[in-house]
């Protein structure tokens, strides 16, 4: 049966009142997830419901982390449907393979599989999507992955509504159209709500009648965000806002990484804390439970837990040594072309770079609410991987995944931290042990201590200049943990993953320039500290290495850094346009000594960006970034306001990792345990921002992580121009 069902058929369903579904029954059983219909709602397919009062609910399979997914995806569907934006609402999608992020799945499968094993990669992607319901939010894929499904869902529903109206008017449905929530034909008008139940029972056209670009009234418009009003008035509910009858509150302390065990608790002191309900310990952590979270956290302070770890614990020194050891060992070839080593002779230019850990530092600390009733687990959690979180919670308490109902909540900033399944697992265990609903929330200190930081890295770069300001050869060796592989293994422990070099670990090390001979190697490093995905991914580090080195090559060639780059971008006109635009808007003066101006560019996620920075070092030795100018080509902008917000947010997000305080590690735990210890810029220290969005008819690209990679190298290049000294370490230090 599965082979006989087309994608078009899967898009169509129907129902009214109590949630009757028409076409869903034809699905194979493994596609059992479907949106629930409230009284008066008609399900028009897996992505759309229409209510009797005219409201349109879009089923969104991507988490809202502040990036605007709950606006951009509904906007694409609403544009095709022809509805009134004021009537559009959002509902998170249930867990199921139909809502899998195919683009992220394919990308990650390639990232964790060595290049010679591409057939294995595709089998891995197929198995992942089929067996693991790989719903993922991240890697700037939301619009790119779901533009087509959302548009097709809206166009098909529009066709069905026009068919239903045409029946009443005894007309050809192709003569009908939709506008602002009505089906129209001349002076005839019928509301969607009047037609939805009838429309859902009809047979759709074989091909969804997609509108031509610009034909709709909503796509490309800076429509107001759906999530903002609730965030402003405080009615938006996050995982820590859930309230259940009889619920208690838990705080937690966790062991350092490695083989650790709990060796001491002062339970007598903790029991003196008012409102304490219980003390529960588990391998690797201890939790205090109270009638309120404040009591639970106070009790943990009194418990004064101590953990013992077998073997040594990593610190900043051992991490640096592990990176140096990995760089000295043989690496894994990820990309190569030509014979660069034969061109890297005595005149070759060499430079070593390094980057430290970087924190997520999201506004919301990890939280989850759990309840077990008759052996079934209800779980409320903000997550970027809901199927993986559900599976992890089920494993933690020994129940089938089918007995877990996960309610995906919005996140107060994810940046990759939402891939962590620990809060879901811990809350499930606590609910099982307590026999009552429990809400677990990590303290800010706990979040800082057990963040899965962006991994550190070391790089050795070599290049040979060619005639006319070109680069004849380029070699890059990068020592860093295989973080994407480790993340995928944590999320999907049964997947067969090849170990070795990781393509994602060196993403950004081959900049978008014309270089005839190159070699890019990954040297996997075991730093004995868990790491994770951060906004901008590894390119947040590798672009710093590559674009800083490009400036060094320009200096050796005696060329203006802008002219040097433009010469190399003949085959990349979109990136060249961004670069020249950013330089023009920023008032580029050549980047000479004392100018304090620097440039960097980046191509990724199907988009292009260039950033110009103005920075200087004050008399007190502090780095000040006074201005960041960016030019962005992300193809068709579904919502220009969202694009601007994400670019501005990315520029500012990248600042702490670029000029903030370094993160140091002692005995397996970071020394920085508060947001204030990360060197986050204050409002008065933020640079002036200027963002240009290039008008484009190309396919939409990703923007959420786009602005992060070029910020650090643009600032580094500006500081080198300001001071005459090159800092090759991230975070940047003025005395380097």
mmCIF file of N, CA, C and O in Angstrom, residues 315-328 458 479 525-527:
data_model
loop_
_atom_site.group_PDB
_atom_site.id
_atom_site.type_symbol
_atom_site.label_atom_id
_atom_site.label_comp_id
_atom_site.label_asym_id
_atom_site.label_seq_id
_atom_site.Cartn_x
_atom_site.Cartn_y
_atom_site.Cartn_z
ATOM 1 N N UNK A 315 41.126 19.730 31.830
ATOM 2 C CA UNK A 315 41.224 21.143 32.178
ATOM 3 C C UNK A 315 41.723 21.879 30.944
ATOM 4 O O UNK A 315 41.948 21.274 29.891
ATOM 5 N N UNK A 316 41.875 23.171 31.064
ATOM 6 C CA UNK A 316 42.275 23.954 29.892
ATOM 7 C C UNK A 316 43.603 23.480 29.314
ATOM 8 O O UNK A 316 43.775 23.407 28.090
ATOM 9 N N UNK A 317 44.527 23.114 30.202
ATOM 10 C CA UNK A 317 45.828 22.637 29.736
ATOM 11 C C UNK A 317 45.735 21.331 28.981
ATOM 12 O O UNK A 317 46.354 21.159 27.926
ATOM 13 N N UNK A 318 44.956 20.386 29.509
ATOM 14 C CA UNK A 318 44.839 19.090 28.836
ATOM 15 C C UNK A 318 44.081 19.216 27.521
ATOM 16 O O UNK A 318 44.357 18.476 26.566
ATOM 17 N N UNK A 319 43.126 20.145 27.456
ATOM 18 C CA UNK A 319 42.396 20.364 26.207
ATOM 19 C C UNK A 319 43.338 20.903 25.139
ATOM 20 O O UNK A 319 43.341 20.436 23.989
ATOM 21 N N UNK A 320 44.168 21.879 25.507
ATOM 22 C CA UNK A 320 45.141 22.410 24.549
ATOM 23 C C UNK A 320 46.108 21.321 24.097
ATOM 24 O O UNK A 320 46.451 21.231 22.905
ATOM 25 N N UNK A 321 46.538 20.478 25.046
ATOM 26 C CA UNK A 321 47.473 19.405 24.705
ATOM 27 C C UNK A 321 46.826 18.390 23.768
ATOM 28 O O UNK A 321 47.469 17.884 22.837
ATOM 29 N N UNK A 322 45.539 18.093 23.982
ATOM 30 C CA UNK A 322 44.838 17.139 23.121
ATOM 31 C C UNK A 322 44.712 17.680 21.703
ATOM 32 O O UNK A 322 44.856 16.931 20.724
ATOM 33 N N UNK A 323 44.455 18.973 21.576
ATOM 34 C CA UNK A 323 44.362 19.575 20.246
ATOM 35 C C UNK A 323 45.721 19.563 19.548
ATOM 36 O O UNK A 323 45.808 19.257 18.350
ATOM 37 N N UNK A 324 46.776 19.883 20.294
ATOM 38 C CA UNK A 324 48.118 19.882 19.713
ATOM 39 C C UNK A 324 48.521 18.478 19.279
ATOM 40 O O UNK A 324 49.109 18.286 18.202
ATOM 41 N N UNK A 325 48.178 17.483 20.109
ATOM 42 C CA UNK A 325 48.500 16.095 19.771
ATOM 43 C C UNK A 325 47.761 15.660 18.510
ATOM 44 O O UNK A 325 48.332 15.001 17.631
ATOM 45 N N UNK A 326 46.492 16.035 18.418
ATOM 46 C CA UNK A 326 45.710 15.653 17.240
ATOM 47 C C UNK A 326 46.257 16.309 15.982
ATOM 48 O O UNK A 326 46.331 15.688 14.914
ATOM 49 N N UNK A 327 46.658 17.577 16.090
ATOM 50 C CA UNK A 327 47.172 18.287 14.917
ATOM 51 C C UNK A 327 48.497 17.697 14.448
ATOM 52 O O UNK A 327 48.804 17.697 13.249
ATOM 53 N N UNK A 328 49.283 17.165 15.398
ATOM 54 C CA UNK A 328 50.572 16.572 15.042
ATOM 55 C C UNK A 328 50.412 15.192 14.419
ATOM 56 O O UNK A 328 51.316 14.709 13.721
ATOM 57 N N UNK A 458 42.219 23.894 16.751
ATOM 58 C CA UNK A 458 43.499 24.434 16.297
ATOM 59 C C UNK A 458 43.601 24.205 14.802
ATOM 60 O O UNK A 458 43.114 23.200 14.292
ATOM 61 N N UNK A 479 42.369 20.581 13.846
ATOM 62 C CA UNK A 479 42.207 19.652 14.964
ATOM 63 C C UNK A 479 41.041 20.130 15.819
ATOM 64 O O UNK A 479 41.071 21.237 16.357
ATOM 65 N N UNK A 525 40.026 15.247 17.525
ATOM 66 C CA UNK A 525 40.670 15.423 18.828
ATOM 67 C C UNK A 525 39.738 14.944 19.933
ATOM 68 O O UNK A 525 38.549 15.285 19.941
ATOM 69 N N UNK A 526 40.276 14.177 20.854
ATOM 70 C CA UNK A 526 39.523 13.741 22.024
ATOM 71 C C UNK A 526 39.929 14.622 23.194
ATOM 72 O O UNK A 526 41.001 14.457 23.776
ATOM 73 N N UNK A 527 39.065 15.573 23.540
ATOM 74 C CA UNK A 527 39.400 16.505 24.618
ATOM 75 C C UNK A 527 38.780 16.090 25.950
ATOM 76 O O UNK A 527 38.925 16.794 26.950
#
